């Protein structure tokens, strides 16, 4: 049924699906943090007449919000920033979108690519992410456009709104900024799942005999620590050959 939904979706644009182009579907190496979603979204479902209709999405029932923090302390990758897309179409695998981090703010550029579909006319349909405003039941793109931002506050991440004058959603958008409806409402927040985070920490390393030349500690909310503290922390080890790894450290 989900495959039929995908076909119906492309019919909106007068296209049919042939194959999906490859995007970043594998989790990058780095320090992984897993968050439980909370909030509301919009997904699509097939109506009685075969058309796609909007329906509410409870984010707490969707897959987790994951962030990979790279060792440069500047780059992050976010998995499925608009979870309504894979919730609507099971054909769509996980997508990782690149962003930057400065202080407690994550920024993903406006119109970052999240899906690319090749049509049977050998055309490419690209789907991007961006803010839309909703006022008087009418949706319109932000003008001028703004980058997507998230604010980290302890063990929570919040999807920021670009303004307070109306309701805003983070949406799937087209090349021409057309609204594809699948969205997450701003104000959605993501709470760190410490159990899953502790189990999902991955290494940024290769097997070698290089000498360790430095260690950096972080708590599970991403704050840099001067030294290991009681409880679970993340230790990043740098090696003389330029490689590094992140490991879970438990101190009592």
CSV table of C-alpha atoms in Angstrom, one decimal:
chain,number,residue,atom,x,y,z
A,1,UNK,CA,0.0,0.0,0.0
A,2,UNK,CA,2.8,2.4,0.8
A,3,UNK,CA,4.3,1.9,-2.7
A,4,UNK,CA,0.9,2.9,-4.1
A,5,UNK,CA,1.0,6.0,-1.9
A,6,UNK,CA,4.4,7.0,-3.3
A,7,UNK,CA,3.0,6.5,-6.9
A,8,UNK,CA,0.0,8.6,-5.9
A,9,UNK,CA,2.2,11.3,-4.5
A,10,UNK,CA,4.2,11.7,-7.7
A,11,UNK,CA,1.0,11.7,-9.6
A,12,UNK,CA,0.3,15.1,-8.0
A,13,UNK,CA,3.3,16.4,-10.1
A,14,UNK,CA,2.3,14.4,-13.2
A,15,UNK,CA,5.2,12.0,-12.8
A,16,UNK,CA,5.7,8.4,-11.9
A,17,UNK,CA,8.5,6.7,-10.0
A,18,UNK,CA,11.2,4.7,-11.8
A,19,UNK,CA,14.0,4.6,-9.2
A,20,UNK,CA,15.4,6.6,-6.3
A,21,UNK,CA,18.8,8.3,-6.5
A,22,UNK,CA,21.3,7.6,-3.8
A,23,UNK,CA,21.6,10.0,-0.9
A,24,UNK,CA,23.4,9.7,2.5
A,25,UNK,CA,21.4,6.7,3.9
A,26,UNK,CA,24.1,5.3,6.2
A,27,UNK,CA,24.8,6.8,9.6
A,28,UNK,CA,28.1,8.8,9.5
A,29,UNK,CA,30.9,8.0,11.9
A,30,UNK,CA,30.9,10.1,15.1
A,31,UNK,CA,29.3,10.6,18.5
A,32,UNK,CA,25.7,9.4,18.2
A,33,UNK,CA,22.9,10.8,20.4
A,34,UNK,CA,19.4,9.3,20.2
A,35,UNK,CA,16.4,11.4,21.1
A,36,UNK,CA,12.7,10.6,21.6
A,37,UNK,CA,10.5,12.8,19.6
A,38,UNK,CA,7.5,14.8,21.0
A,39,UNK,CA,5.2,17.1,19.2
A,40,UNK,CA,2.9,17.1,16.2
A,41,UNK,CA,3.4,16.7,12.4
A,42,UNK,CA,1.5,16.2,9.2
A,43,UNK,CA,1.7,13.1,7.1
A,44,UNK,CA,-0.2,11.9,4.0
A,45,UNK,CA,-2.5,8.9,3.7
A,46,UNK,CA,-4.5,7.5,0.9
A,47,UNK,CA,-8.1,8.6,0.9
A,48,UNK,CA,-11.2,6.7,-0.2
A,49,UNK,CA,-10.9,8.1,-3.7
A,50,UNK,CA,-7.2,7.2,-4.1
A,51,UNK,CA,-5.9,10.7,-3.5
A,52,UNK,CA,-3.4,11.7,-0.8
A,53,UNK,CA,-4.9,13.4,2.2
A,54,UNK,CA,-3.3,15.2,5.1
A,55,UNK,CA,-3.6,13.6,8.6
A,56,UNK,CA,-2.1,14.4,12.0
A,57,UNK,CA,1.1,12.7,13.0
A,58,UNK,CA,2.0,12.1,16.6
A,59,UNK,CA,5.8,12.4,16.7
A,60,UNK,CA,6.1,10.4,19.9
A,61,UNK,CA,5.0,7.3,17.9
A,62,UNK,CA,7.5,7.9,15.1
A,63,UNK,CA,11.1,6.8,14.8
A,64,UNK,CA,13.8,8.5,17.0
A,65,UNK,CA,15.5,11.7,16.2
A,66,UNK,CA,19.3,11.0,15.9
A,67,UNK,CA,22.2,13.4,15.7
A,68,UNK,CA,25.8,12.5,14.9
A,69,UNK,CA,28.4,15.0,16.2
A,70,UNK,CA,31.7,14.9,14.3
A,71,UNK,CA,35.0,15.4,16.0
A,72,UNK,CA,35.6,18.8,14.5
A,73,UNK,CA,32.9,20.1,16.9
A,74,UNK,CA,31.5,22.0,13.9
A,75,UNK,CA,29.6,19.4,11.9
A,76,UNK,CA,26.5,17.4,12.7
A,77,UNK,CA,24.3,15.0,10.8
A,78,UNK,CA,20.5,14.7,11.6
A,79,UNK,CA,18.5,11.6,10.7
A,80,UNK,CA,15.1,12.2,9.1
A,81,UNK,CA,14.6,15.8,10.2
A,82,UNK,CA,11.1,15.5,8.7
A,83,UNK,CA,10.0,12.1,9.9
A,84,UNK,CA,6.6,12.5,8.2
A,85,UNK,CA,8.4,11.6,4.9
A,86,UNK,CA,9.4,8.0,5.9
A,87,UNK,CA,6.2,7.7,8.0
A,88,UNK,CA,4.2,8.3,4.8
A,89,UNK,CA,6.3,6.3,2.4
A,90,UNK,CA,7.9,3.1,3.6
A,91,UNK,CA,9.9,3.1,0.3
A,92,UNK,CA,11.9,6.0,1.7
A,93,UNK,CA,14.9,4.8,3.7
A,94,UNK,CA,16.6,6.8,6.5
A,95,UNK,CA,18.2,10.1,5.3
A,96,UNK,CA,21.0,12.0,7.0
A,97,UNK,CA,21.1,15.7,6.5
A,98,UNK,CA,24.3,17.7,7.1
A,99,UNK,CA,24.3,20.8,9.4
A,100,UNK,CA,26.6,22.8,11.6
A,101,UNK,CA,26.8,23.5,15.3
A,102,UNK,CA,27.9,26.6,17.1
A,103,UNK,CA,27.4,26.8,20.9
A,104,UNK,CA,23.9,25.3,21.5
A,105,UNK,CA,22.5,26.0,18.1
A,106,UNK,CA,22.3,23.5,15.2
A,107,UNK,CA,21.8,25.0,11.8
A,108,UNK,CA,20.7,23.2,8.6
A,109,UNK,CA,20.8,25.3,5.4
A,110,UNK,CA,17.5,26.1,3.8
A,111,UNK,CA,16.6,23.8,0.9
A,112,UNK,CA,18.8,21.0,2.0
A,113,UNK,CA,18.1,17.9,-0.1
A,114,UNK,CA,16.3,15.1,1.6
A,115,UNK,CA,15.0,13.0,-1.3
A,116,UNK,CA,15.7,12.6,-5.0
A,117,UNK,CA,13.5,10.6,-7.4
A,118,UNK,CA,14.1,9.7,-11.0
A,119,UNK,CA,11.0,9.7,-13.1
A,120,UNK,CA,10.1,7.6,-16.1
A,121,UNK,CA,10.6,10.7,-18.2
A,122,UNK,CA,14.3,10.6,-17.0
A,123,UNK,CA,13.6,13.7,-15.0
A,124,UNK,CA,14.7,14.2,-11.4
A,125,UNK,CA,12.3,15.3,-8.7
A,126,UNK,CA,14.1,16.7,-5.8
A,127,UNK,CA,12.5,17.2,-2.4
A,128,UNK,CA,14.1,19.7,0.0
A,129,UNK,CA,13.4,20.9,3.6
A,130,UNK,CA,12.3,24.4,4.6
A,131,UNK,CA,10.0,26.5,6.8
A,132,UNK,CA,6.4,27.2,5.8
A,133,UNK,CA,4.0,29.5,7.6
A,134,UNK,CA,0.3,28.7,8.1
A,135,UNK,CA,-2.2,31.5,8.6
A,136,UNK,CA,-5.9,31.4,8.0
A,137,UNK,CA,-5.6,27.8,6.8
A,138,UNK,CA,-3.2,28.9,4.1
A,139,UNK,CA,0.4,27.7,3.8
A,140,UNK,CA,3.1,29.9,2.3
A,141,UNK,CA,6.9,29.7,2.2
A,142,UNK,CA,9.0,32.1,4.4
A,143,UNK,CA,10.0,35.2,2.5
A,144,UNK,CA,12.9,35.8,2.7
A,145,UNK,CA,13.9,32.2,3.3
A,146,UNK,CA,15.7,31.3,6.5
A,147,UNK,CA,17.9,28.4,7.6
A,148,UNK,CA,16.5,25.7,9.8
A,149,UNK,CA,17.7,25.9,13.4
A,150,UNK,CA,17.5,23.7,16.5
A,151,UNK,CA,18.3,24.8,20.1
A,152,UNK,CA,20.0,22.4,22.5
A,153,UNK,CA,19.1,22.9,26.1
A,154,UNK,CA,20.6,20.2,28.4
A,155,UNK,CA,19.2,16.9,27.3
A,156,UNK,CA,16.5,18.4,25.0
A,157,UNK,CA,16.6,19.7,21.4
A,158,UNK,CA,13.8,22.1,20.2
A,159,UNK,CA,12.9,22.8,16.6
A,160,UNK,CA,13.0,26.6,16.4
A,161,UNK,CA,10.4,28.7,14.7
A,162,UNK,CA,11.5,31.6,12.4
A,163,UNK,CA,9.0,33.9,13.9
A,164,UNK,CA,6.1,34.3,16.3
A,165,UNK,CA,3.6,35.9,14.0
A,166,UNK,CA,2.0,32.7,12.8
A,167,UNK,CA,2.2,28.9,13.1
A,168,UNK,CA,5.3,27.5,11.4
A,169,UNK,CA,6.1,24.1,10.2
A,170,UNK,CA,9.3,22.4,8.9
A,171,UNK,CA,8.1,21.0,5.6
A,172,UNK,CA,9.1,19.0,2.5
A,173,UNK,CA,9.3,21.5,-0.3
A,174,UNK,CA,9.8,21.4,-4.1
A,175,UNK,CA,12.4,23.0,-6.3
A,176,UNK,CA,10.1,25.9,-6.7
A,177,UNK,CA,9.3,26.1,-3.0
A,178,UNK,CA,5.9,24.3,-3.6
A,179,UNK,CA,4.5,22.7,-0.4
A,180,UNK,CA,4.5,18.9,-0.3
A,181,UNK,CA,2.6,19.1,3.1
A,182,UNK,CA,4.6,16.5,5.0
A,183,UNK,CA,5.8,18.5,8.0
A,184,UNK,CA,6.8,18.8,11.7
A,185,UNK,CA,5.4,21.7,13.7
A,186,UNK,CA,8.0,24.1,15.2
A,187,UNK,CA,8.2,23.7,18.9
A,188,UNK,CA,8.6,20.0,18.6
A,189,UNK,CA,11.2,18.8,21.0
A,190,UNK,CA,13.4,15.8,21.3
A,191,UNK,CA,14.5,14.3,24.6
A,192,UNK,CA,17.8,12.4,25.0
A,193,UNK,CA,17.2,8.7,25.4
A,194,UNK,CA,20.3,7.9,27.6
A,195,UNK,CA,19.8,4.2,27.4
A,196,UNK,CA,19.8,4.1,23.6
A,197,UNK,CA,22.5,6.7,23.3
A,198,UNK,CA,24.8,4.8,25.6
A,199,UNK,CA,24.3,1.7,23.4
A,200,UNK,CA,24.6,3.5,20.1
A,201,UNK,CA,27.9,5.4,20.5
A,202,UNK,CA,30.1,4.5,17.5
A,203,UNK,CA,33.8,4.8,16.8
A,204,UNK,CA,35.5,7.1,14.4
A,205,UNK,CA,38.5,5.0,14.0
A,206,UNK,CA,40.3,2.2,12.1
A,207,UNK,CA,42.3,-0.6,13.6
A,208,UNK,CA,45.8,0.6,14.1
A,209,UNK,CA,48.6,0.8,16.6
A,210,UNK,CA,48.9,4.6,16.7
A,211,UNK,CA,49.6,6.3,20.0
A,212,UNK,CA,46.9,8.2,21.9
A,213,UNK,CA,47.8,11.9,22.1
A,214,UNK,CA,44.7,13.4,23.7
A,215,UNK,CA,41.4,12.8,25.3
A,216,UNK,CA,38.3,15.0,25.5
A,217,UNK,CA,35.2,14.4,27.6
A,218,UNK,CA,31.6,15.3,27.0
A,219,UNK,CA,28.4,14.7,28.9
A,220,UNK,CA,25.4,13.1,27.2
A,221,UNK,CA,23.9,16.5,26.4
A,222,UNK,CA,27.0,17.4,24.4
A,223,UNK,CA,28.7,19.8,26.9
A,224,UNK,CA,32.5,19.6,26.9
A,225,UNK,CA,33.9,18.6,30.3
A,226,UNK,CA,37.3,19.4,31.8
A,227,UNK,CA,37.6,15.9,33.1
A,228,UNK,CA,35.5,12.7,33.5
A,229,UNK,CA,32.7,13.0,36.0
A,230,UNK,CA,30.5,10.5,37.8
A,231,UNK,CA,28.1,8.7,35.6
A,232,UNK,CA,28.1,8.1,31.9
A,233,UNK,CA,30.3,10.4,29.8
A,234,UNK,CA,31.6,10.3,26.2
A,235,UNK,CA,35.4,10.2,25.8
A,236,UNK,CA,36.9,11.1,22.4
A,237,UNK,CA,40.5,9.9,21.9
A,238,UNK,CA,42.8,11.4,19.3
A,239,UNK,CA,45.7,9.3,17.9
A,240,UNK,CA,49.0,10.3,16.4
A,241,UNK,CA,48.0,9.2,12.9
A,242,UNK,CA,45.1,11.6,12.8
A,243,UNK,CA,42.4,9.0,13.6
A,244,UNK,CA,40.2,9.1,16.6
A,245,UNK,CA,37.4,7.2,18.4
A,246,UNK,CA,34.5,7.9,20.7
A,247,UNK,CA,33.8,5.5,23.6
A,248,UNK,CA,31.4,5.4,26.5
A,249,UNK,CA,33.1,6.0,29.8
A,250,UNK,CA,31.4,5.2,33.2
A,251,UNK,CA,32.9,6.6,36.4
A,252,UNK,CA,31.7,5.9,39.9
